[in-house]
C-alpha positions as CSV (number, residue, x, y, z in Angstrom):
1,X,-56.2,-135.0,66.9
2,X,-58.9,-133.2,68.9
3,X,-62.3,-134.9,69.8
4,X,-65.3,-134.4,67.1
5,X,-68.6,-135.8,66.6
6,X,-69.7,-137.8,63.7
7,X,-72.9,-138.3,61.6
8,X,-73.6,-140.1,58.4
9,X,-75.5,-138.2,56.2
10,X,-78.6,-139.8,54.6
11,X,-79.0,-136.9,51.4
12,X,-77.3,-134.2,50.1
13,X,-79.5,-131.4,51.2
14,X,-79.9,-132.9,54.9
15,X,-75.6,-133.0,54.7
16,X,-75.6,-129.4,53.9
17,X,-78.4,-128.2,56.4
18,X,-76.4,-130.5,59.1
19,X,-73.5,-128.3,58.0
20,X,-75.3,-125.4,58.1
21,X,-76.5,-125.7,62.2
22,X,-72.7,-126.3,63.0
23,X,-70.4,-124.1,61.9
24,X,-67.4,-126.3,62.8
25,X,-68.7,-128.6,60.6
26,X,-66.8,-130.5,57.6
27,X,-67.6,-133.0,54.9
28,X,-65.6,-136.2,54.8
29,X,-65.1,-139.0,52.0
30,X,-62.0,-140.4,51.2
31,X,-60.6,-138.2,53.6
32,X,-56.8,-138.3,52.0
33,X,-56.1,-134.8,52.8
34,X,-58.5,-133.7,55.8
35,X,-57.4,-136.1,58.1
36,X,-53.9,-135.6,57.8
37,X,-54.6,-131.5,58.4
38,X,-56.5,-132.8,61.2
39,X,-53.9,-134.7,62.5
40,X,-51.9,-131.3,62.3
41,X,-54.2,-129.7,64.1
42,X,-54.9,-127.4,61.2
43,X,-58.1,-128.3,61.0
44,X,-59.8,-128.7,64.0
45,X,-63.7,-129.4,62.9
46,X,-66.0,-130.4,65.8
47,X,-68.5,-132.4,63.8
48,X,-67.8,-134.3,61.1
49,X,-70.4,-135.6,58.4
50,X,-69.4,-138.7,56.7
51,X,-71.0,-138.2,52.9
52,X,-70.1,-141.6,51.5
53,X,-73.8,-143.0,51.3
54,X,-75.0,-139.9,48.9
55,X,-75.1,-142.3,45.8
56,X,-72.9,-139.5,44.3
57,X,-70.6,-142.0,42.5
58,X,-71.6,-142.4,39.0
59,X,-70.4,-141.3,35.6
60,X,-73.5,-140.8,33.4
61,X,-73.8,-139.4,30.5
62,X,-75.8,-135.6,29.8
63,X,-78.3,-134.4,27.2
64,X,-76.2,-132.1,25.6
65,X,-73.3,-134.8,25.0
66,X,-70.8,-134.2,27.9
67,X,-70.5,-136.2,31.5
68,X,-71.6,-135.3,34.9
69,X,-69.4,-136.8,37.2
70,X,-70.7,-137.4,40.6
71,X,-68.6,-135.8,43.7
72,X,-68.1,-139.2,44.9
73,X,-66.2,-141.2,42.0
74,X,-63.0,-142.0,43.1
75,X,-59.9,-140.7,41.2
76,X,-58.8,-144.0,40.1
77,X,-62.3,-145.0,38.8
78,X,-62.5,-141.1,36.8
79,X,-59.4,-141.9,35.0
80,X,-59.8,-145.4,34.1
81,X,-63.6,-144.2,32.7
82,X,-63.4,-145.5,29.1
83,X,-65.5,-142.2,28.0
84,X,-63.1,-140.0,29.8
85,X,-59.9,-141.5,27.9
86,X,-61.4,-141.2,24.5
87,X,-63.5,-137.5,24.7
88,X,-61.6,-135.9,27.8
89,X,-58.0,-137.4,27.7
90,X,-56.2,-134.3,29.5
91,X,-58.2,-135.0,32.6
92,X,-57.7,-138.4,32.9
93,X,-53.6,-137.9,32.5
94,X,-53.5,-135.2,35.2
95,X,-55.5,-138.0,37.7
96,X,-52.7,-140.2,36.6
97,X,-50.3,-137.6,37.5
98,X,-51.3,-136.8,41.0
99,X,-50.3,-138.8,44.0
100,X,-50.0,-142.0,44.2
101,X,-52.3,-145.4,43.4
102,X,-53.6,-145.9,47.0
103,X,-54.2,-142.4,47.3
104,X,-56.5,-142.1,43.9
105,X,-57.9,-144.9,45.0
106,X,-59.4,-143.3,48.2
107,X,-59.5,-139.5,46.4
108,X,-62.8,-138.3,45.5
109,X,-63.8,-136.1,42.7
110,X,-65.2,-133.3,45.1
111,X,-62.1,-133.8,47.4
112,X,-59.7,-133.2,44.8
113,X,-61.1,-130.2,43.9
114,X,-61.3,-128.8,47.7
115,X,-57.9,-130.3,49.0
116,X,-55.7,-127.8,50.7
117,X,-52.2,-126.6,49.5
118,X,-48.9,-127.8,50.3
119,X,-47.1,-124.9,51.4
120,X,-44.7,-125.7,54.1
121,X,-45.7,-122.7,56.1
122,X,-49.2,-123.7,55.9
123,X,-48.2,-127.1,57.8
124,X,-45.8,-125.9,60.3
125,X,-48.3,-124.6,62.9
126,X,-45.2,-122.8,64.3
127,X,-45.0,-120.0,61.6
128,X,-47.3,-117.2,60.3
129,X,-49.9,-118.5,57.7
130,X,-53.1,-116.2,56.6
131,X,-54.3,-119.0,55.0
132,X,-54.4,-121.0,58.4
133,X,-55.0,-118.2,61.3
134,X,-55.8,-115.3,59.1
135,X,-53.9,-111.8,60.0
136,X,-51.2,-113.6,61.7
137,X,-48.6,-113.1,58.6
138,X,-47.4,-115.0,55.5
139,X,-43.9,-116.7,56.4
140,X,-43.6,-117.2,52.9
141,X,-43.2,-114.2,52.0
142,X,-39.3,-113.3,52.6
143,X,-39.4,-117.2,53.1
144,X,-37.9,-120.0,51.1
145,X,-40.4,-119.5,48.2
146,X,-38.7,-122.1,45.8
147,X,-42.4,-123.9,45.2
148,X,-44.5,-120.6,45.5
149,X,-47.0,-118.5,43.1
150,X,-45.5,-116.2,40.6
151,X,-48.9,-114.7,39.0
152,X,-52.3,-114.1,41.1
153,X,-50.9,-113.9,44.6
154,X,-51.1,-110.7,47.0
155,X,-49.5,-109.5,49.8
156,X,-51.5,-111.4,52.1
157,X,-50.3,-115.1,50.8
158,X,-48.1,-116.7,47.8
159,X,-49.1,-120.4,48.1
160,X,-50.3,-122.3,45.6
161,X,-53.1,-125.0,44.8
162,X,-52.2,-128.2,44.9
163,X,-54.5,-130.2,42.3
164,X,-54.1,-131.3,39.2
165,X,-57.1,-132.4,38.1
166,X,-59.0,-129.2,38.8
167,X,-56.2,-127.3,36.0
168,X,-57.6,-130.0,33.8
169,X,-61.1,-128.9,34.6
170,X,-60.2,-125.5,34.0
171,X,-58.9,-126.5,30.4
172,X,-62.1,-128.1,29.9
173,X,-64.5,-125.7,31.2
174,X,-66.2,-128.1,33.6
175,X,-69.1,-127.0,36.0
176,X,-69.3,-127.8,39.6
177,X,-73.1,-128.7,40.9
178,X,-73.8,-127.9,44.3
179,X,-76.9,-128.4,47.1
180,X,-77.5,-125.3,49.9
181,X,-78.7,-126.0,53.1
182,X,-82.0,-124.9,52.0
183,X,-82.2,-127.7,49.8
184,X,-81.8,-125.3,46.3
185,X,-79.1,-126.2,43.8
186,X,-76.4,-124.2,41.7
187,X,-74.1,-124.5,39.4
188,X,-70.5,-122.9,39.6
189,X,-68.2,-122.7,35.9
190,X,-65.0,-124.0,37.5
191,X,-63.5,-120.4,36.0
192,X,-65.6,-118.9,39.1
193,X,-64.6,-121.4,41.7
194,X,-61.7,-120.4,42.9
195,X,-60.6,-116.9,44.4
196,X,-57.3,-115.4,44.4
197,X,-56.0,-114.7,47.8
198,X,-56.4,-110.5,48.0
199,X,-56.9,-110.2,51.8
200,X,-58.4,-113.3,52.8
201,X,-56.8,-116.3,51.8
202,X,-58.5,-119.0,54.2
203,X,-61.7,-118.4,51.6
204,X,-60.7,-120.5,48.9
205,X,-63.3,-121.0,46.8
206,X,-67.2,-119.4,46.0
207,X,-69.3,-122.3,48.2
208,X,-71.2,-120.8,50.5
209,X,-71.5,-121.8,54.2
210,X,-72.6,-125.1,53.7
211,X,-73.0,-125.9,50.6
212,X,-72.0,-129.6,49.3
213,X,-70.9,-130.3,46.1
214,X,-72.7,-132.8,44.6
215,X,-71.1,-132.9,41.0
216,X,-69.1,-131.9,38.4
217,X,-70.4,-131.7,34.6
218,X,-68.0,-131.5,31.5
219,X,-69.1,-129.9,28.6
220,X,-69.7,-131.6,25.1
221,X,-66.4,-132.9,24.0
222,X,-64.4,-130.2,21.9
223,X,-62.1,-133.1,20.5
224,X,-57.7,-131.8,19.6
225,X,-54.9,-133.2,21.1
226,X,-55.2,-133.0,24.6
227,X,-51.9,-133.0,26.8
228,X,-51.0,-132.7,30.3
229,X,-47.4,-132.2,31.5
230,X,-46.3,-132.1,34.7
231,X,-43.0,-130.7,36.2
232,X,-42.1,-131.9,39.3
233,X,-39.1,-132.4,41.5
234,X,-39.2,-136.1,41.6
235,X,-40.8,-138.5,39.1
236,X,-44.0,-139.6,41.6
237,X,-45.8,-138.5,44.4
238,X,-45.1,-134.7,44.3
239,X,-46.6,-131.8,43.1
240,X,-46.0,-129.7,40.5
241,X,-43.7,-126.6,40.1
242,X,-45.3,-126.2,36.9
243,X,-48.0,-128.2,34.9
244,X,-49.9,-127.6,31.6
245,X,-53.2,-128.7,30.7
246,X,-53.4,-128.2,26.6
247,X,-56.0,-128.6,24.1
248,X,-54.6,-128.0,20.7
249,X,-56.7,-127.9,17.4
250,X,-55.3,-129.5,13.8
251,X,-55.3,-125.5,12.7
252,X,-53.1,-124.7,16.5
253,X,-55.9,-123.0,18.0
254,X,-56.9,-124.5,21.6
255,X,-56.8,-124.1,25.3
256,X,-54.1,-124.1,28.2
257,X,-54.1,-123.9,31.6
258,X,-51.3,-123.8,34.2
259,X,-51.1,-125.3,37.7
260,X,-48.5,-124.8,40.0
261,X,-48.2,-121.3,39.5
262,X,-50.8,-119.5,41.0
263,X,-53.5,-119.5,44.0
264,X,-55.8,-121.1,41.6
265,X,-56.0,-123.0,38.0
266,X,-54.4,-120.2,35.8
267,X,-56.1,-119.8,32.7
268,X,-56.2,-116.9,30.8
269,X,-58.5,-116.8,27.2
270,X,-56.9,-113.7,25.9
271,X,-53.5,-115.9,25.8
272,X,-54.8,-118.4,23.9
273,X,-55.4,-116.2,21.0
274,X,-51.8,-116.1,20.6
275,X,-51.3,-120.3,20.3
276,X,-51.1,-120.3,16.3
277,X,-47.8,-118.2,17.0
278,X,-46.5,-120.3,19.6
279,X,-45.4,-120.6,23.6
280,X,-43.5,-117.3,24.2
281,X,-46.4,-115.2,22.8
282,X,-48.8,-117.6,24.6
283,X,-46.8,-117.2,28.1
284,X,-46.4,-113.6,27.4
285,X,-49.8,-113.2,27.7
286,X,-50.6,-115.8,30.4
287,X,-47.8,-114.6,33.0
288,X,-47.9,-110.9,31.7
289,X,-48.3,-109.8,35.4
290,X,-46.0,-112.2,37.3
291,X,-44.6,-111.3,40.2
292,X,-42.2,-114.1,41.0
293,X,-39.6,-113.9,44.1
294,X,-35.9,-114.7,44.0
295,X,-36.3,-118.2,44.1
296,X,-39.2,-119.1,42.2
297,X,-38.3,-116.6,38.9
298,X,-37.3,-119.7,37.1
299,X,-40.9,-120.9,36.9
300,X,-41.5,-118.2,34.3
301,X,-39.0,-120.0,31.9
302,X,-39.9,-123.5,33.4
303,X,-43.8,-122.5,31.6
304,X,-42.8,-121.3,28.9
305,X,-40.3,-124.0,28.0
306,X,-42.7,-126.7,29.0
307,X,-45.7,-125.2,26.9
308,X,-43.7,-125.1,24.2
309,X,-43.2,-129.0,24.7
310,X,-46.4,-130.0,24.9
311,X,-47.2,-127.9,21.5
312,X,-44.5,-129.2,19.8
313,X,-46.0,-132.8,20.9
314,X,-49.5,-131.9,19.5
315,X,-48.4,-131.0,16.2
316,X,-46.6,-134.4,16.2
């Protein structure tokens, strides 16, 4: 791990300006995944700025009936939330089903949403990664691909994002609140977040240079069934090949989203249209352009199949 400089920030805008005057710069909480790419030498920030006394760890409550969770609340705390297991039940079973108990217990809500992926080429500093040292290559690509994106990727990377609360998020339609260096605020819809990879994959999301986020809001509580499955090679501590985050209504209209296909949270609204008539027309729709390698075509069938579980489980 390389030397750095450390500050504890005393607001959020004053975290974000700090941010702003040193470009090397990176927010830290819990830390569960920046420290280990820093370990890597992946990342390599010069200045780190330690946001853990921003008071951005409550649940509360909003004036239009949802929640706005602060970017601080731990994973563990999110999911246990009594108002989260009764109004937004999908979210707190994907928390559940990522990592492990000491890691959600660290995990923070912003953190989850901005941890890096798991590609293998990503780590190993020794091969070609965009995503790492743009224009130096994908490795991926022609590479073992077993775990890769089959829908949203480009030529420039195929990796995948890791988290499973932010698919749940995406299901939900859940807003990220942020602070600029100049003090103003914004808000993001989480369908705007995230970018697909086109040419420059190391820019993962919309934030700006800078820019801390200080929350995220759910929307009024839209009630159904609400499911998330997750596919993975072992039965803890791994990440998904394919995961579903379903809202079903009593007449089987609703929401999905899928993680562990794509660059992003895949959601696609058209698809859902199609849920009345069942997973194959919903997957038709959701993977329509899929462009999956030799090794990770089974993912296609793997979606579709495990849709069609979780509908079958909200119609009882």
């Amino acid at each position: 791990m390389r030397s750095f400089t450390y500050e504890r920030a005393r607001t959020p805008a004053e975290a974000a300006a700090s941010a702003m005057r040193k470009p090397d710069a990176k927010f830290i909480a819990g830390g569960t995944n920046l420290l280990d790419l820093m370990k890597l030498e992946i990342e390599t920030p010069a200045h780190l700025i330690d946001v853990n006394g921003l008071a951005l760890d409550k649940i509360e409550s909003t004036q239009e009936g949802g929640l706005r969770i602060g970017a601080l609340v731990r994973n563990t705390d999110l999911a246990a939330d009594a108002r989260v297991r009764r109004d937004y039940g999908v979210l707190s079973r994907a928390l559940l089903a990522g990592a492990s108990g000491q890691l959600r217990n660290m995990a923070t809500t912003a953190g989850n949403l901005l941890q890096r992926t798991r590609c293998p080429y990503f780590y190993d500093t020794n091969q070609s990664c965009n995503k790492r040292k743009p224009g130096s290559g994908c490795a991926a690509i022609g590479g073992f691909s077993r775990q890769h994106a089959v829908v949203g990727a480009s030529e420039a990377c195929i990796a995948t994002h890791p988290s499973d609360m932010a698919v749940a998020m995406r299901a939900l339609d859940a807003t990220v609140e942020t602070v600029q260096p100049d003090g103003a605020t914004r808000t993001i819809p989480i369908a705007e977040f995230y970018r697909l990879p086109g040419d420059t994959p190391h820019i993962e999301t919309t934030l700006m240079p800078g820019e801390l986020i200080t929350a995220v809001t759910l929307p009024k509580p839209v009630g159904g069934k609400q499911i998330y499955r997750k596919v993975r090679d072992r039965a803890s501590y791994a990440f998904a090949l394919v995961s579903v985050a379903a809202i079903v209504q009593r007449d089987g209209t609703g929401r999905v989203a899928l993680g562990g296909v794509a660059h992003k949270p895949w959601r696609v609204e058209a698809a859902e249209t199609q849920m009345p008539r069942g997973a194959k027309a919903v997957a038709a729709q959701l993977l329509a352009d899929a462009r999956p390698t030799r090794e990770n075509a089974f993912k296609l069938a793997l979606a579709e199949r495990t849709l069609g579980a979780v509908l079958a489980e909200a119609k009882g």
